[in-house]
Amino acid sequence: AQTVTQSQPEMSVQEAETVTLSCTYDTSESDYYLFWYKQPPSRQMILVIRQEAYKQQNATENRFSVNFQKAAKSFSLKISDSQLGDAAMYFCAYRSAGSSQGGSEKLVFGKGMKLTVNP
Amino acid sequence: NAGVTQTPKFQVLKTGQSMTLQCAQDMNHEYMSWYRQDPGMGLRLIHYSVGAGITDQGEVPNGYNVSRSTTEDFPLRLLSAAPSQTSVYFCASSRILSSYNSPLHFGNGTRLTVT
């Protein structure tokens, strides 16, 4: 079974600075997808960024980028120019790219990390 | 486009009571699922469905039942609520194909307290 580990339960960053959130995962599969979700105090789950395992190029979405190291099974999220609105819980998640049978759409989540942004 | 709609947003139950958490989506998604979120535990899969009439268990299914009579609806039933079921519950849906372009869409969650 796949597992996702977020080893840092909390982090803080100064507004306008850069912060990196770490995530490691364990799988025997070669093809899969990785995601970062943000959960602000409103409780809504918001997709931040996603990465396909077979793509070498790291995904970027505006101020958010990932460092995907497939051999090391590492998927860190970098937030540049941090803003007060970035304060939230962040979850790393894994999803198999297997067949459409057997519920391969299931996401396996890490335990989350609380990010505080200081003004 | 409403997306994934969960009701109620908050609920308080006494131990032993039953209730149904409702989930509906209007995106014609084949895949629907229920997660529970507990502090320090992340989100854990309770049950999921890959289409009408098809359901299966996730990581933490005990104490919960589901059914999928239509593509749109995927209710979660607690037959006899226990304090251990105090949690925030999320419904999520997506297209059936495991696709980069088909991420999970989440509802806004239901906070359930069992006393």
PDB file of C-alpha atoms in Angstrom:
ATOM      1  CA  ALA A   1       0.000   0.000   0.000  1.00  0.00           C
ATOM      2  CA  GLN A   2       1.127   3.504  -0.724  1.00  0.00           C
ATOM      3  CA  THR A   3       1.978   5.889   2.083  1.00  0.00           C
ATOM      4  CA  VAL A   4       2.565   9.621   2.163  1.00  0.00           C
ATOM      5  CA  THR A   5       4.657  11.288   4.852  1.00  0.00           C
ATOM      6  CA  GLN A   6       4.743  14.947   5.785  1.00  0.00           C
ATOM      7  CA  SER A   7       7.319  15.070   8.537  1.00  0.00           C
ATOM      8  CA  GLN A   8       6.887  18.709   9.560  1.00  0.00           C
ATOM      9  CA  PRO A   9       3.560  19.321  11.333  1.00  0.00           C
ATOM     10  CA  GLU A  10       4.011  23.096  11.373  1.00  0.00           C
ATOM     11  CA  MET A  11       6.062  25.779   9.677  1.00  0.00           C
ATOM     12  CA  SER A  12       6.099  29.541   9.625  1.00  0.00           C
ATOM     13  CA  VAL A  13       7.342  32.048   7.068  1.00  0.00           C
ATOM     14  CA  GLN A  14       7.612  35.799   6.862  1.00  0.00           C
ATOM     15  CA  GLU A  15       5.415  37.533   4.353  1.00  0.00           C
ATOM     16  CA  ALA A  16       7.164  37.933   0.959  1.00  0.00           C
ATOM     17  CA  GLU A  17       9.703  35.201   1.731  1.00  0.00           C
ATOM     18  CA  THR A  18       9.981  31.689   0.315  1.00  0.00           C
ATOM     19  CA  VAL A  19       9.100  28.491   2.119  1.00  0.00           C
ATOM     20  CA  THR A  20       9.438  24.837   1.141  1.00  0.00           C
ATOM     21  CA  LEU A  21       7.085  22.138   2.395  1.00  0.00           C
ATOM     22  CA  SER A  22       8.399  18.595   2.311  1.00  0.00           C
ATOM     23  CA  CYS A  23       6.636  15.391   1.339  1.00  0.00           C
ATOM     24  CA  THR A  24       7.892  11.877   0.798  1.00  0.00           C
ATOM     25  CA  TYR A  25       5.952   8.857  -0.353  1.00  0.00           C
ATOM     26  CA  ASP A  26       6.373   5.151  -0.690  1.00  0.00           C
ATOM     27  CA  THR A  27       5.149   3.162  -3.674  1.00  0.00           C
ATOM     28  CA  SER A  28       6.151   0.282  -5.896  1.00  0.00           C
ATOM     29  CA  GLU A  29       4.320   1.738  -8.872  1.00  0.00           C
ATOM     30  CA  SER A  30       6.104   3.514 -11.693  1.00  0.00           C
ATOM     31  CA  ASP A  31       3.243   5.695 -12.875  1.00  0.00           C
ATOM     32  CA  TYR A  32       1.203   7.843 -10.526  1.00  0.00           C
ATOM     33  CA  TYR A  33       0.124  11.389  -9.772  1.00  0.00           C
ATOM     34  CA  LEU A  34       1.058  13.654  -6.910  1.00  0.00           C
ATOM     35  CA  PHE A  35      -0.898  16.597  -5.581  1.00  0.00           C
ATOM     36  CA  TRP A  36      -0.685  19.410  -3.089  1.00  0.00           C
ATOM     37  CA  TYR A  37      -3.954  20.568  -1.557  1.00  0.00           C
ATOM     38  CA  LYS A  38      -4.474  23.667   0.544  1.00  0.00           C
ATOM     39  CA  GLN A  39      -7.090  23.865   3.295  1.00  0.00           C
ATOM     40  CA  PRO A  40      -7.676  27.364   4.670  1.00  0.00           C
ATOM     41  CA  PRO A  41      -9.719  27.949   7.844  1.00  0.00           C
ATOM     42  CA  SER A  42     -12.856  27.852   5.673  1.00  0.00           C
ATOM     43  CA  ARG A  43     -12.245  24.080   5.523  1.00  0.00           C
ATOM     44  CA  GLN A  44     -12.471  24.008   1.729  1.00  0.00           C
ATOM     45  CA  MET A  45      -9.978  21.684   0.003  1.00  0.00           C
ATOM     46  CA  ILE A  46      -8.248  23.573  -2.808  1.00  0.00           C
ATOM     47  CA  LEU A  47      -5.977  21.942  -5.369  1.00  0.00           C
ATOM     48  CA  VAL A  48      -2.712  23.887  -5.489  1.00  0.00           C
ATOM     49  CA  ILE A  49      -0.583  21.932  -7.927  1.00  0.00           C
ATOM     50  CA  ARG A  50      -0.240  18.483  -9.468  1.00  0.00           C
ATOM     51  CA  GLN A  51       2.525  16.410 -11.010  1.00  0.00           C
ATOM     52  CA  GLU A  52       2.543  13.358 -13.246  1.00  0.00           C
ATOM     53  CA  ALA A  53       5.260  10.906 -12.257  1.00  0.00           C
ATOM     54  CA  TYR A  54       6.392  10.213 -15.812  1.00  0.00           C
ATOM     55  CA  LYS A  55       7.027  13.893 -16.472  1.00  0.00           C
ATOM     56  CA  GLN A  56      10.554  15.003 -15.628  1.00  0.00           C
ATOM     57  CA  GLN A  57       9.686  18.674 -15.652  1.00  0.00           C
ATOM     58  CA  ASN A  58       8.611  20.099 -12.321  1.00  0.00           C
ATOM     59  CA  ALA A  59       5.126  21.602 -12.270  1.00  0.00           C
ATOM     60  CA  THR A  60       4.662  25.301 -11.585  1.00  0.00           C
ATOM     61  CA  GLU A  61       1.554  27.376 -10.907  1.00  0.00           C
ATOM     62  CA  ASN A  62       2.302  31.050 -10.445  1.00  0.00           C
ATOM     63  CA  ARG A  63       4.045  31.369  -7.045  1.00  0.00           C
ATOM     64  CA  PHE A  64       3.831  27.634  -6.396  1.00  0.00           C
ATOM     65  CA  SER A  65       6.314  25.124  -7.740  1.00  0.00           C
ATOM     66  CA  VAL A  66       7.362  21.599  -6.900  1.00  0.00           C
ATOM     67  CA  ASN A  67      10.652  19.777  -6.670  1.00  0.00           C
ATOM     68  CA  PHE A  68       9.829  16.245  -7.801  1.00  0.00           C
ATOM     69  CA  GLN A  69      12.584  13.703  -7.190  1.00  0.00           C
ATOM     70  CA  LYS A  70      11.213  10.383  -8.408  1.00  0.00           C
ATOM     71  CA  ALA A  71      14.164   8.237  -7.385  1.00  0.00           C
ATOM     72  CA  ALA A  72      14.118   9.703  -3.892  1.00  0.00           C
ATOM     73  CA  LYS A  73      10.286   9.583  -3.792  1.00  0.00           C
ATOM     74  CA  SER A  74      10.195  13.200  -2.744  1.00  0.00           C
ATOM     75  CA  PHE A  75       7.667  15.865  -3.731  1.00  0.00           C
ATOM     76  CA  SER A  76       8.266  19.205  -2.050  1.00  0.00           C
ATOM     77  CA  LEU A  77       6.227  22.365  -2.553  1.00  0.00           C
ATOM     78  CA  LYS A  78       7.895  25.761  -2.798  1.00  0.00           C
ATOM     79  CA  ILE A  79       5.847  28.884  -2.155  1.00  0.00           C
ATOM     80  CA  SER A  80       7.539  32.067  -3.339  1.00  0.00           C
ATOM     81  CA  ASP A  81       6.662  35.582  -2.227  1.00  0.00           C
ATOM     82  CA  SER A  82       4.493  34.218   0.585  1.00  0.00           C
ATOM     83  CA  GLN A  83       1.228  36.046   1.208  1.00  0.00           C
ATOM     84  CA  LEU A  84      -1.023  36.175   4.239  1.00  0.00           C
ATOM     85  CA  GLY A  85      -3.619  34.250   2.254  1.00  0.00           C
ATOM     86  CA  ASP A  86      -1.226  31.311   1.955  1.00  0.00           C
ATOM     87  CA  ALA A  87      -1.725  30.534   5.635  1.00  0.00           C
ATOM     88  CA  ALA A  88      -3.474  27.157   5.722  1.00  0.00           C
ATOM     89  CA  MET A  89      -3.086  23.436   6.198  1.00  0.00           C
ATOM     90  CA  TYR A  90      -1.267  21.849   3.280  1.00  0.00           C
ATOM     91  CA  PHE A  91      -1.738  18.227   2.323  1.00  0.00           C
ATOM     92  CA  CYS A  92       0.385  16.155   0.013  1.00  0.00           C
ATOM     93  CA  ALA A  93      -1.489  13.369  -1.767  1.00  0.00           C
ATOM     94  CA  TYR A  94      -0.751  10.361  -3.991  1.00  0.00           C
ATOM     95  CA  ARG A  95      -2.955   8.782  -6.612  1.00  0.00           C
ATOM     96  CA  SER A  96      -2.294   5.691  -8.653  1.00  0.00           C
ATOM     97  CA  ALA A  97      -2.392   5.902 -12.430  1.00  0.00           C
ATOM     98  CA  GLY A  98      -3.614   2.331 -12.684  1.00  0.00           C
ATOM     99  CA  SER A  99      -6.665   1.039 -14.495  1.00  0.00           C
ATOM    100  CA  SER A 100     -10.057   2.593 -14.055  1.00  0.00           C
ATOM    101  CA  GLN A 101     -11.234  -0.503 -12.221  1.00  0.00           C
ATOM    102  CA  GLY A 102     -10.610  -1.065  -8.561  1.00  0.00           C
ATOM    103  CA  GLY A 103     -10.884   2.519  -7.436  1.00  0.00           C
ATOM    104  CA  SER A 104      -7.508   3.792  -8.573  1.00  0.00           C
ATOM    105  CA  GLU A 105      -8.948   7.276  -8.267  1.00  0.00           C
ATOM    106  CA  LYS A 106      -8.395   7.021  -4.525  1.00  0.00           C
ATOM    107  CA  LEU A 107      -6.157   9.648  -2.994  1.00  0.00           C
ATOM    108  CA  VAL A 108      -3.766   8.763  -0.190  1.00  0.00           C
ATOM    109  CA  PHE A 109      -3.087  11.812   1.957  1.00  0.00           C
ATOM    110  CA  GLY A 110      -0.284  12.821   4.246  1.00  0.00           C
ATOM    111  CA  LYS A 111      -1.164  14.046   7.711  1.00  0.00           C
ATOM    112  CA  GLY A 112      -0.862  17.671   6.721  1.00  0.00           C
ATOM    113  CA  MET A 113       1.265  20.640   7.681  1.00  0.00           C
ATOM    114  CA  LYS A 114       0.085  23.923   9.136  1.00  0.00           C
ATOM    115  CA  LEU A 115       1.679  26.962   7.510  1.00  0.00           C
ATOM    116  CA  THR A 116       1.644  30.282   9.328  1.00  0.00           C
ATOM    117  CA  VAL A 117       2.521  33.466   7.462  1.00  0.00           C
ATOM    118  CA  ASN A 118       3.817  36.283   9.644  1.00  0.00           C
ATOM    119  CA  PRO A 119       3.283  39.888   8.527  1.00  0.00           C
TER     120      PRO A 119
ATOM    121  CA  ASN B   1     -22.386  24.909 -11.649  1.00  0.00           C
ATOM    122  CA  ALA B   2     -22.697  23.827  -7.992  1.00  0.00           C
ATOM    123  CA  GLY B   3     -19.936  21.182  -8.062  1.00  0.00           C
ATOM    124  CA  VAL B   4     -20.057  18.923  -4.994  1.00  0.00           C
ATOM    125  CA  THR B   5     -22.716  19.805  -2.448  1.00  0.00           C
ATOM    126  CA  GLN B   6     -22.679  18.389   1.073  1.00  0.00           C
ATOM    127  CA  THR B   7     -25.412  18.731   3.666  1.00  0.00           C
ATOM    128  CA  PRO B   8     -25.604  19.479   6.504  1.00  0.00           C
ATOM    129  CA  LYS B   9     -22.584  21.672   7.270  1.00  0.00           C
ATOM    130  CA  PHE B  10     -22.766  20.946  10.983  1.00  0.00           C
ATOM    131  CA  GLN B  11     -24.438  18.195  12.987  1.00  0.00           C
ATOM    132  CA  VAL B  12     -24.519  17.144  16.611  1.00  0.00           C
ATOM    133  CA  LEU B  13     -25.658  13.614  17.471  1.00  0.00           C
ATOM    134  CA  LYS B  14     -26.042  11.635  20.627  1.00  0.00           C
ATOM    135  CA  THR B  15     -24.383   8.257  20.915  1.00  0.00           C
ATOM    136  CA  GLY B  16     -26.535   5.614  19.264  1.00  0.00           C
ATOM    137  CA  GLN B  17     -28.436   7.957  16.969  1.00  0.00           C
ATOM    138  CA  SER B  18     -28.432   7.442  13.231  1.00  0.00           C
ATOM    139  CA  MET B  19     -28.127   9.947  10.451  1.00  0.00           C
ATOM    140  CA  THR B  20     -27.274  10.353   6.783  1.00  0.00           C
ATOM    141  CA  LEU B  21     -24.761  12.791   5.372  1.00  0.00           C
ATOM    142  CA  GLN B  22     -25.830  13.852   1.928  1.00  0.00           C
ATOM    143  CA  CYS B  23     -23.551  14.373  -1.059  1.00  0.00           C
ATOM    144  CA  ALA B  24     -24.576  15.386  -4.559  1.00  0.00           C
ATOM    145  CA  GLN B  25     -22.556  16.379  -7.605  1.00  0.00           C
ATOM    146  CA  ASP B  26     -23.701  17.851 -10.882  1.00  0.00           C
ATOM    147  CA  MET B  27     -20.586  17.190 -12.967  1.00  0.00           C
ATOM    148  CA  ASN B  28     -21.606  13.712 -14.123  1.00  0.00           C
ATOM    149  CA  HIS B  29     -18.635  12.214 -12.294  1.00  0.00           C
ATOM    150  CA  GLU B  30     -18.574   8.450 -12.104  1.00  0.00           C
ATOM    151  CA  TYR B  31     -16.252   8.314  -9.080  1.00  0.00           C
ATOM    152  CA  MET B  32     -17.447   9.505  -5.675  1.00  0.00           C
ATOM    153  CA  SER B  33     -15.910   9.027  -2.271  1.00  0.00           C
ATOM    154  CA  TRP B  34     -16.137   9.899   1.397  1.00  0.00           C
ATOM    155  CA  TYR B  35     -13.190  10.924   3.561  1.00  0.00           C
ATOM    156  CA  ARG B  36     -12.955  11.774   7.213  1.00  0.00           C
ATOM    157  CA  GLN B  37     -10.482  14.302   8.546  1.00  0.00           C
ATOM    158  CA  ASP B  38      -9.143  14.096  12.072  1.00  0.00           C
ATOM    159  CA  PRO B  39      -6.431  16.259  13.658  1.00  0.00           C
ATOM    160  CA  GLY B  40      -2.971  14.863  12.958  1.00  0.00           C
ATOM    161  CA  MET B  41      -4.395  12.097  10.746  1.00  0.00           C
ATOM    162  CA  GLY B  42      -4.913  13.787   7.415  1.00  0.00           C
ATOM    163  CA  LEU B  43      -7.832  12.569   5.320  1.00  0.00           C
ATOM    164  CA  ARG B  44      -8.720   8.911   5.359  1.00  0.00           C
ATOM    165  CA  LEU B  45     -10.937   7.163   2.841  1.00  0.00           C
ATOM    166  CA  ILE B  46     -14.149   5.647   4.228  1.00  0.00           C
ATOM    167  CA  HIS B  47     -16.004   4.338   1.161  1.00  0.00           C
ATOM    168  CA  TYR B  48     -15.969   4.971  -2.525  1.00  0.00           C
ATOM    169  CA  SER B  49     -17.972   4.248  -5.663  1.00  0.00           C
ATOM    170  CA  VAL B  50     -16.953   3.974  -9.301  1.00  0.00           C
ATOM    171  CA  GLY B  51     -20.497   4.158 -10.622  1.00  0.00           C
ATOM    172  CA  ALA B  52     -24.162   3.680  -9.832  1.00  0.00           C
ATOM    173  CA  GLY B  53     -24.736   0.404  -8.041  1.00  0.00           C
ATOM    174  CA  ILE B  54     -21.025  -0.105  -7.257  1.00  0.00           C
ATOM    175  CA  THR B  55     -19.459   0.673  -3.887  1.00  0.00           C
ATOM    176  CA  ASP B  56     -16.372  -0.487  -2.049  1.00  0.00           C
ATOM    177  CA  GLN B  57     -14.619   0.013   1.251  1.00  0.00           C
ATOM    178  CA  GLY B  58     -11.773   2.356   1.895  1.00  0.00           C
ATOM    179  CA  GLU B  59      -9.318   2.523   4.759  1.00  0.00           C
ATOM    180  CA  VAL B  60     -11.775   3.152   7.625  1.00  0.00           C
ATOM    181  CA  PRO B  61     -15.214   1.730   6.664  1.00  0.00           C
ATOM    182  CA  ASN B  62     -16.421   0.395  10.015  1.00  0.00           C
ATOM    183  CA  GLY B  63     -19.559   2.076  11.323  1.00  0.00           C
ATOM    184  CA  TYR B  64     -20.511   3.555   7.958  1.00  0.00           C
ATOM    185  CA  ASN B  65     -22.715   2.445   5.090  1.00  0.00           C
ATOM    186  CA  VAL B  66     -23.061   3.856   1.603  1.00  0.00           C
ATOM    187  CA  SER B  67     -25.172   3.298  -1.472  1.00  0.00           C
ATOM    188  CA  ARG B  68     -25.061   4.686  -4.981  1.00  0.00           C
ATOM    189  CA  SER B  69     -28.456   4.488  -6.650  1.00  0.00           C
ATOM    190  CA  THR B  70     -27.777   7.390  -9.029  1.00  0.00           C
ATOM    191  CA  THR B  71     -24.693   8.942 -10.574  1.00  0.00           C
ATOM    192  CA  GLU B  72     -25.370  12.222  -8.765  1.00  0.00           C
ATOM    193  CA  ASP B  73     -25.845  11.117  -5.156  1.00  0.00           C
ATOM    194  CA  PHE B  74     -23.651   9.253  -2.690  1.00  0.00           C
ATOM    195  CA  PRO B  75     -25.065   9.387   0.854  1.00  0.00           C
ATOM    196  CA  LEU B  76     -23.077   8.243   3.893  1.00  0.00           C
ATOM    197  CA  ARG B  77     -25.032   6.594   6.689  1.00  0.00           C
ATOM    198  CA  LEU B  78     -24.097   6.285  10.321  1.00  0.00           C
ATOM    199  CA  LEU B  79     -26.348   3.587  11.745  1.00  0.00           C
ATOM    200  CA  SER B  80     -25.394   4.000  15.417  1.00  0.00           C
ATOM    201  CA  ALA B  81     -23.196   7.011  16.035  1.00  0.00           C
ATOM    202  CA  ALA B  82     -20.225   6.714  18.381  1.00  0.00           C
ATOM    203  CA  PRO B  83     -17.978   9.440  19.848  1.00  0.00           C
ATOM    204  CA  SER B  84     -15.108   8.035  17.745  1.00  0.00           C
ATOM    205  CA  GLN B  85     -17.020   9.209  14.677  1.00  0.00           C
ATOM    206  CA  THR B  86     -16.671  12.840  15.705  1.00  0.00           C
ATOM    207  CA  SER B  87     -14.840  14.268  12.700  1.00  0.00           C
ATOM    208  CA  VAL B  88     -15.062  16.423   9.610  1.00  0.00           C
ATOM    209  CA  TYR B  89     -16.416  14.516   6.634  1.00  0.00           C
ATOM    210  CA  PHE B  90     -15.651  15.325   3.027  1.00  0.00           C
ATOM    211  CA  CYS B  91     -17.312  14.057  -0.098  1.00  0.00           C
ATOM    212  CA  ALA B  92     -15.231  14.153  -3.292  1.00  0.00           C
ATOM    213  CA  SER B  93     -15.839  13.206  -6.910  1.00  0.00           C
ATOM    214  CA  SER B  94     -13.984  12.903 -10.170  1.00  0.00           C
ATOM    215  CA  ARG B  95     -14.169  11.352 -13.585  1.00  0.00           C
ATOM    216  CA  ILE B  96     -13.579   7.602 -13.614  1.00  0.00           C
ATOM    217  CA  LEU B  97     -10.344   7.649 -15.574  1.00  0.00           C
ATOM    218  CA  SER B  98      -7.194   8.049 -13.540  1.00  0.00           C
ATOM    219  CA  SER B  99      -6.215  11.206 -15.284  1.00  0.00           C
ATOM    220  CA  TYR B 100      -4.012  14.145 -14.624  1.00  0.00           C
ATOM    221  CA  ASN B 101      -6.854  16.278 -15.893  1.00  0.00           C
ATOM    222  CA  SER B 102      -9.415  14.750 -13.596  1.00  0.00           C
ATOM    223  CA  PRO B 103      -8.534  15.800 -10.072  1.00  0.00           C
ATOM    224  CA  LEU B 104     -10.837  15.211  -7.130  1.00  0.00           C
ATOM    225  CA  HIS B 105     -13.438  17.895  -6.508  1.00  0.00           C
ATOM    226  CA  PHE B 106     -14.296  18.281  -2.834  1.00  0.00           C
ATOM    227  CA  GLY B 107     -17.429  19.404  -1.069  1.00  0.00           C
ATOM    228  CA  ASN B 108     -17.130  21.923   1.758  1.00  0.00           C
ATOM    229  CA  GLY B 109     -17.307  19.321   4.483  1.00  0.00           C
ATOM    230  CA  THR B 110     -19.629  18.378   7.334  1.00  0.00           C
ATOM    231  CA  ARG B 111     -18.502  18.815  10.917  1.00  0.00           C
ATOM    232  CA  LEU B 112     -20.053  16.030  12.986  1.00  0.00           C
ATOM    233  CA  THR B 113     -19.940  15.887  16.761  1.00  0.00           C
ATOM    234  CA  VAL B 114     -21.131  12.808  18.627  1.00  0.00           C
ATOM    235  CA  THR B 115     -21.701  13.280  22.351  1.00  0.00           C
TER     236      THR B 115
END
